[in-house]
PDB file of C-alpha atoms and ligand atoms in Angstrom:
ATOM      1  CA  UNK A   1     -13.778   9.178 -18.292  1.00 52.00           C
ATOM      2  CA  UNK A   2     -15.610   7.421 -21.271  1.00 53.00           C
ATOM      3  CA  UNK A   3     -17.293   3.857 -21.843  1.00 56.00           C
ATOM      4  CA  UNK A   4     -15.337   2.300 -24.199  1.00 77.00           C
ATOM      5  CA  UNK A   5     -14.387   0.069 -21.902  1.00 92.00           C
ATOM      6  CA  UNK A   6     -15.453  -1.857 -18.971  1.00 97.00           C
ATOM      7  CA  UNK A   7     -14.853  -0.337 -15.477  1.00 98.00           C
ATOM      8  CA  UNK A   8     -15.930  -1.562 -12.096  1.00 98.00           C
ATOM      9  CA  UNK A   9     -15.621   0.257  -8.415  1.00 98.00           C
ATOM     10  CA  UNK A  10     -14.287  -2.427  -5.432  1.00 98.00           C
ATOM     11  CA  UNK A  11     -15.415  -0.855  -2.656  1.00 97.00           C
ATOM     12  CA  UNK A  12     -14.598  -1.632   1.015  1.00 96.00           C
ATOM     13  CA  UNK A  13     -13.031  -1.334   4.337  1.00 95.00           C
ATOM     14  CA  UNK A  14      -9.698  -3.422   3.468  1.00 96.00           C
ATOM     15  CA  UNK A  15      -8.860  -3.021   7.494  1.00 96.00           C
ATOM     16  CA  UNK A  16      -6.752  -4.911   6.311  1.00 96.00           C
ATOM     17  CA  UNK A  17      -6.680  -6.141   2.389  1.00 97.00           C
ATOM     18  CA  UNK A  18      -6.642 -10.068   2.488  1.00 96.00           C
ATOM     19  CA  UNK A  19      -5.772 -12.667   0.545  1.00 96.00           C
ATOM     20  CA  UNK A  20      -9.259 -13.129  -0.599  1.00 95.00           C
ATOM     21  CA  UNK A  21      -9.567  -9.136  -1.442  1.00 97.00           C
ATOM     22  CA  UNK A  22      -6.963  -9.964  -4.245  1.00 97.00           C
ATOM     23  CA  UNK A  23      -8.304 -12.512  -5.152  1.00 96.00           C
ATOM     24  CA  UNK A  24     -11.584 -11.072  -6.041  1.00 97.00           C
ATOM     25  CA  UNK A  25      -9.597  -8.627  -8.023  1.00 98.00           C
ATOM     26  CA  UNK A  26      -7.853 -10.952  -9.731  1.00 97.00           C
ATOM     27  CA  UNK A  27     -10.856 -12.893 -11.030  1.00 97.00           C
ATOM     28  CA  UNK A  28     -12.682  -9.195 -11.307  1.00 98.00           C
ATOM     29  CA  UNK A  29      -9.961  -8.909 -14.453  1.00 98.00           C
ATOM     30  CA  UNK A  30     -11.144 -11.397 -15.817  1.00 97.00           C
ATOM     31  CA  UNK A  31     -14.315  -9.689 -16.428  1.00 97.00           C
ATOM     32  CA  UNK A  32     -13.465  -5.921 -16.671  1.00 98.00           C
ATOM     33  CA  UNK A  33     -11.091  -4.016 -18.445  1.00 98.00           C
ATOM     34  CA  UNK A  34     -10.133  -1.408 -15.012  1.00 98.00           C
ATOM     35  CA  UNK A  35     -10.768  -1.584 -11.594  1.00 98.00           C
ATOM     36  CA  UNK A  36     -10.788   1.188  -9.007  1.00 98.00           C
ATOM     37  CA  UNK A  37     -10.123  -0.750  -5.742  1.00 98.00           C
ATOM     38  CA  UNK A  38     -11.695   2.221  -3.392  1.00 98.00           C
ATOM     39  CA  UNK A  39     -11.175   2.669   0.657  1.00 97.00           C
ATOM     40  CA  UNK A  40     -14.240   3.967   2.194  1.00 94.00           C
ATOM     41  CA  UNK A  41     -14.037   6.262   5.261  1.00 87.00           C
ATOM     42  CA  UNK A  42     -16.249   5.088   7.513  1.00 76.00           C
ATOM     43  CA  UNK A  43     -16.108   7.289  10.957  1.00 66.00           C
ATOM     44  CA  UNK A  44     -18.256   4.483  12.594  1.00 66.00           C
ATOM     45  CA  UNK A  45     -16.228   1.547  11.861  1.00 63.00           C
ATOM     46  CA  UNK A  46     -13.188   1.731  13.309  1.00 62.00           C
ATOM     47  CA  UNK A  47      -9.965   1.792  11.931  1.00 85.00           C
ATOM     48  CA  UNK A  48      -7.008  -0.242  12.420  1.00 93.00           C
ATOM     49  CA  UNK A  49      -4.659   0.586   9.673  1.00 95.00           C
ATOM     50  CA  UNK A  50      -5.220   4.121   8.760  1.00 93.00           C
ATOM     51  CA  UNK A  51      -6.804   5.181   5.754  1.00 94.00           C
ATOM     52  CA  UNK A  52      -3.976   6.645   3.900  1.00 94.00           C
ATOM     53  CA  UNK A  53      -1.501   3.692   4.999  1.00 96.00           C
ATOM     54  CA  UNK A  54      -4.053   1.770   3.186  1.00 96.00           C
ATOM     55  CA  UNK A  55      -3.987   3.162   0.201  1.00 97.00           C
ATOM     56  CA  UNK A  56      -0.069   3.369   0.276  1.00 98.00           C
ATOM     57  CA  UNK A  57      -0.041  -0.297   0.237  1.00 98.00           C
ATOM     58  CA  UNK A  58      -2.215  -1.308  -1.873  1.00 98.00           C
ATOM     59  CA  UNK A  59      -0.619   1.698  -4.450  1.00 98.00           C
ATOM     60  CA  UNK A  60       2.259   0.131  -4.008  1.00 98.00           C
ATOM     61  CA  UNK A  61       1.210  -3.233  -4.308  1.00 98.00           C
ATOM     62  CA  UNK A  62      -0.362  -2.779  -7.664  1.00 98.00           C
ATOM     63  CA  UNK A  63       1.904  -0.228  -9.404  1.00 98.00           C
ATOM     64  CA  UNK A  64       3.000  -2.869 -12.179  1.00 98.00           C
ATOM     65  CA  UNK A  65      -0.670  -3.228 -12.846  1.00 98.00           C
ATOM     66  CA  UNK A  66      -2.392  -0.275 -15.049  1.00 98.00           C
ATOM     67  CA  UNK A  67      -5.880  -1.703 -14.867  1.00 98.00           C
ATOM     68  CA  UNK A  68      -5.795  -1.437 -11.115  1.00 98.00           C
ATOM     69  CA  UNK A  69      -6.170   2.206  -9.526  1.00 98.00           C
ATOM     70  CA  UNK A  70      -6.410   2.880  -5.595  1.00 98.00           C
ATOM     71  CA  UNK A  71      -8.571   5.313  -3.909  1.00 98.00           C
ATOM     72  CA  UNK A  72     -10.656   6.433  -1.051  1.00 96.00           C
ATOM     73  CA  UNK A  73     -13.270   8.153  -0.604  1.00 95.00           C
ATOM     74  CA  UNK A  74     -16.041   9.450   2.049  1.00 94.00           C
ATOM     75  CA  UNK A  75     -19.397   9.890   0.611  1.00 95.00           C
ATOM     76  CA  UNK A  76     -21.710   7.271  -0.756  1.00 95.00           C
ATOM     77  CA  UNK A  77     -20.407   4.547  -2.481  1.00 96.00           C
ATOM     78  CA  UNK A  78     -22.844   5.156  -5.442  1.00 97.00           C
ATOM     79  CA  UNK A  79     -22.148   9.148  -5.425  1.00 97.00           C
ATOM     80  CA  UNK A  80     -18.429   7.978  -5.711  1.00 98.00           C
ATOM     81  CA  UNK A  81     -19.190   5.346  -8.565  1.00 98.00           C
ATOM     82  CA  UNK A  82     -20.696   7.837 -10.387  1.00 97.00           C
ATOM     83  CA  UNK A  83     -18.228  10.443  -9.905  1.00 97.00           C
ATOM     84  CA  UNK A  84     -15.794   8.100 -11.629  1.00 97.00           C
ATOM     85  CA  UNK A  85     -17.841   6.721 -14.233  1.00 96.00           C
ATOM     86  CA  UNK A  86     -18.001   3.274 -13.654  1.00 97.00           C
ATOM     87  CA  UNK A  87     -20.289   0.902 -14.946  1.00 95.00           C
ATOM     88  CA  UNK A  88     -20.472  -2.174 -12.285  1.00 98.00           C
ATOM     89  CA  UNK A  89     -19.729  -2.437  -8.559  1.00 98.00           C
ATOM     90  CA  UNK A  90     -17.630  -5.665  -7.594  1.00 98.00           C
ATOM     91  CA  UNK A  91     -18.333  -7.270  -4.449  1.00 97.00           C
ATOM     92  CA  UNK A  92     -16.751 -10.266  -2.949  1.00 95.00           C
ATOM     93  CA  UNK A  93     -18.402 -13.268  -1.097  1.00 92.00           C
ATOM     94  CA  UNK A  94     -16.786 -15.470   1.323  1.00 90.00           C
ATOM     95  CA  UNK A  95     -20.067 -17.435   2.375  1.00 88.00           C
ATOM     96  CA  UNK A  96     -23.172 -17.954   2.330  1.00 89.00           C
ATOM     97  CA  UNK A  97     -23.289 -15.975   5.625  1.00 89.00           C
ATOM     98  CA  UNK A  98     -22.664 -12.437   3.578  1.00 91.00           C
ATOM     99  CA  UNK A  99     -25.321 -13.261   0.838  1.00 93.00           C
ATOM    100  CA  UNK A 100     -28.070 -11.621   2.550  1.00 95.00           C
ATOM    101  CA  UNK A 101     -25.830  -8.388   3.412  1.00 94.00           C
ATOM    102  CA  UNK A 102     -24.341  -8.026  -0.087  1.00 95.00           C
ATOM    103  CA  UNK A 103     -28.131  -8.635  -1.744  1.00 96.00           C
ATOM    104  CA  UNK A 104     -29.567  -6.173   0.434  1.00 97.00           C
ATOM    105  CA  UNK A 105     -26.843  -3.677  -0.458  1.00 96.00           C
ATOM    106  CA  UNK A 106     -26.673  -3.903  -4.437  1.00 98.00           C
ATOM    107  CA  UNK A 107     -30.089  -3.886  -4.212  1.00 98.00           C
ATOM    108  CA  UNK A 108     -30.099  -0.038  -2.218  1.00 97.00           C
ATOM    109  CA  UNK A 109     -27.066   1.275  -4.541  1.00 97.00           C
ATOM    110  CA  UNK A 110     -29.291  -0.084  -7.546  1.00 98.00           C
ATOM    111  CA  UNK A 111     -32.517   1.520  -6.374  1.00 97.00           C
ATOM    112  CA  UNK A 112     -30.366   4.726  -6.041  1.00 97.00           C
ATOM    113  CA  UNK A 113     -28.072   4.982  -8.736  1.00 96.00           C
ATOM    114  CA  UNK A 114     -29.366   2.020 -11.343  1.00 97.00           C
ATOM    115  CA  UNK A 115     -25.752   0.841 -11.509  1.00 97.00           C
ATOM    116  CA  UNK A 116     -25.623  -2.865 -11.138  1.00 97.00           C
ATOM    117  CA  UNK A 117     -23.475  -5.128  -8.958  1.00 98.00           C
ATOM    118  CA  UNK A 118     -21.152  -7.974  -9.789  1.00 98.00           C
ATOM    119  CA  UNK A 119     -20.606 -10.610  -6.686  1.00 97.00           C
ATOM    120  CA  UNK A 120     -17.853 -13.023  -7.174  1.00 96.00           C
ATOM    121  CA  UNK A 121     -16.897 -15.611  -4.746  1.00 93.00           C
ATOM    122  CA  UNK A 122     -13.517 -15.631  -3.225  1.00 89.00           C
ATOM    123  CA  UNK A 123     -11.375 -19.457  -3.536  1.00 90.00           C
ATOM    124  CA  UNK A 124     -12.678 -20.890  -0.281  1.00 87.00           C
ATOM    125  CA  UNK A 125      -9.152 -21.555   1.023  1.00 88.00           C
ATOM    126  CA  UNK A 126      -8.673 -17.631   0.634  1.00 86.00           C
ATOM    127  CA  UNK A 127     -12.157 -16.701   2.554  1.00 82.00           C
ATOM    128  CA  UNK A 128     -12.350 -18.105   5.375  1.00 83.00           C
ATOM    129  CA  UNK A 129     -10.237 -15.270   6.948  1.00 87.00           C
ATOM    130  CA  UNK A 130     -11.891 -11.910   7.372  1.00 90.00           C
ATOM    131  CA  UNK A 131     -10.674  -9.046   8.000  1.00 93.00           C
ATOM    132  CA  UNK A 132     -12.216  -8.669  11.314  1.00 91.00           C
ATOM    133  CA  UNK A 133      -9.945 -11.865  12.610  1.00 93.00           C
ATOM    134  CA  UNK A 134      -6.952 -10.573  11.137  1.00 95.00           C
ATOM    135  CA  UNK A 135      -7.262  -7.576  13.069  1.00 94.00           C
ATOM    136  CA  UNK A 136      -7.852  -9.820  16.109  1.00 95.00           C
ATOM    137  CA  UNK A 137      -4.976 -11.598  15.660  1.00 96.00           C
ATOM    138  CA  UNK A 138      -2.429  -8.748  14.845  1.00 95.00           C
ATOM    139  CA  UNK A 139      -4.050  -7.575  18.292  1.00 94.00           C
ATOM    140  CA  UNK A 140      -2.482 -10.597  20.223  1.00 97.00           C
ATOM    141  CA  UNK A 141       0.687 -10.343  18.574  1.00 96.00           C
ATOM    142  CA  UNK A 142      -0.154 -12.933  16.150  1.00 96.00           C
ATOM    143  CA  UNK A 143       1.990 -13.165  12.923  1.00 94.00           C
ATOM    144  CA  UNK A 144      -0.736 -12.100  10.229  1.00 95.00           C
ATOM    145  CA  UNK A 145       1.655 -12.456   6.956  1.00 93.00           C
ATOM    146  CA  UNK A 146      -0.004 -15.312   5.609  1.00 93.00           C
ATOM    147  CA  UNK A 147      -3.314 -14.006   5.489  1.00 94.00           C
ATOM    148  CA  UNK A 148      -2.041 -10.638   3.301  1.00 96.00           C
ATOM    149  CA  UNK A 149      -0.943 -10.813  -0.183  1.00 96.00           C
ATOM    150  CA  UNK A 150       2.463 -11.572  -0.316  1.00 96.00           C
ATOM    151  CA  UNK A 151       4.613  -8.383  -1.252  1.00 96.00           C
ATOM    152  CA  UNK A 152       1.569  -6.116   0.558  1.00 97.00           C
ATOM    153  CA  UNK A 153       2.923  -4.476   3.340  1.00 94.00           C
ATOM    154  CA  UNK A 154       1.779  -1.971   5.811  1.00 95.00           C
ATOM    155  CA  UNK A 155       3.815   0.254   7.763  1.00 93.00           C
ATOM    156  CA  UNK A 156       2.294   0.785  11.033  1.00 84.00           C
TER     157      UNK A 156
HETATM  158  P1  ADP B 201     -17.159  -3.831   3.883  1.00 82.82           P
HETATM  159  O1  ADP B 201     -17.065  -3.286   5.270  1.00 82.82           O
HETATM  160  O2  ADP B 201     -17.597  -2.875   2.859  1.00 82.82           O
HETATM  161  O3  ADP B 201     -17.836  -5.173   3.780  1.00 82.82           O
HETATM  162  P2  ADP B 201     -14.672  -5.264   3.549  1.00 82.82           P
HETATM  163  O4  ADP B 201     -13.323  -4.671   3.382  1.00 82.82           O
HETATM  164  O5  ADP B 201     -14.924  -6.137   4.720  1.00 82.82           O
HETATM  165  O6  ADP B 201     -15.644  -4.018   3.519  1.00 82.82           O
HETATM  166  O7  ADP B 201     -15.058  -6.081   2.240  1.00 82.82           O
HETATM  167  C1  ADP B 201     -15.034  -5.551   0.961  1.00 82.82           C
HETATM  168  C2  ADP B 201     -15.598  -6.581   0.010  1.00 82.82           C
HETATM  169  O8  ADP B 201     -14.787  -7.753  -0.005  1.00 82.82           O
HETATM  170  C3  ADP B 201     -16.993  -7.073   0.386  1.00 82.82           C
HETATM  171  O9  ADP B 201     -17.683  -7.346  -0.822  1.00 82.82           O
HETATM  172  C4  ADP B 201     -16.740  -8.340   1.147  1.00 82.82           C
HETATM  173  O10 ADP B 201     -17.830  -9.245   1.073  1.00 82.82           O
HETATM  174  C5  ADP B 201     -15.553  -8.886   0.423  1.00 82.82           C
HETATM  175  N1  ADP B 201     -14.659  -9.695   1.263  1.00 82.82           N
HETATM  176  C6  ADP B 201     -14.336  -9.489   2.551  1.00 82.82           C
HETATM  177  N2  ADP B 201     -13.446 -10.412   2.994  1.00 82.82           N
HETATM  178  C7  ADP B 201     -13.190 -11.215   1.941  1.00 82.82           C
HETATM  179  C8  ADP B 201     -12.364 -12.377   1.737  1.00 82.82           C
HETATM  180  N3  ADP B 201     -11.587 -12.909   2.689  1.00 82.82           N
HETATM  181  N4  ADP B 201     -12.389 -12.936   0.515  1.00 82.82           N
HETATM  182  C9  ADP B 201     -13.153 -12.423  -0.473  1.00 82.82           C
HETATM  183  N5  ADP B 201     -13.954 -11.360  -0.344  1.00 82.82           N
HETATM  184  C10 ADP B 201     -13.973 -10.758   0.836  1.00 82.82           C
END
């Protein structure tokens, strides 16, 4: 790894990745030159689409796109940003609702690691889906295609 060039860490759930998730990566490359999109393991939260279905998608999804690489990983978010060298950490914002969360936790991975954060908003249109009520849906049988990317697809 070396810092010739700009590199930020995405990290998140993606249970599942939305609409707005790509779209925060799409205006992300507008600002960086490579971004590791990374799936955290979280034992506490629980999964829906598992972990390594995840990352098959979104692999897959993103294969014609260099600057985009897809991992997980289960330790801290800032041991993992450092393990990989990157210089920012991207977060996305929906609302004003996640302001406070997202504040409080660039402020911890700063006062841990010094590496900074970058919050983007997501297109409105594209945010005011989460993840959460996909999942919901999906649950009741619910169609949930327009809410992914189109060409993303999970096999579960
Ligand atoms: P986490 O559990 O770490 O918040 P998520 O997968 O829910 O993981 O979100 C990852 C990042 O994407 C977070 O910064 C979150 O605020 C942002 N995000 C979540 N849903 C959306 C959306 N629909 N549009 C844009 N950003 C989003």
């Amino acid at each position: 790894m070396n810092n010739e060039f700009r590199r930020a860490l995405f990290p998140g759930s993606f249970d599942p990745f939305t609409r707005g998730h790509a779209d925060i990566v799409e205006r992300g490359l507008k600002l960086f030159d490579h971004i590791t999109i990374a799936v955290g393991h979280n034992e506490q939260k629980r999964g829906w689409i598992p972990i390594e279905e995840r990352v098959r998608a979104l692999r897959e999804f993103y294969k014609d796109e260099p600057r985009v690489q897809v991992e997980s990983y289960d330790t801290l978010t800032v041991d993992f940003a450092r393990r990989i060298d990157v210089h920012f950490i991207l977060r996305g914002i929906r609302s004003i609702n996640d302001y406070e969360y997202e504040l409080q936790i660039a402020d911890i991975n700063h006062d841990l690691s010094g590496i900074e954060t970058v919050v983007l908003f997501a297109q409105p249109g594209l945010a005011n889906v989460s993840s959460s009520i996909i999942r919901e849906l999906a649950h009741y049988g619910r169609d949930i295609r327009e809410w992914l990317p189109e060409g993303l697809t999970y096999q579960i």
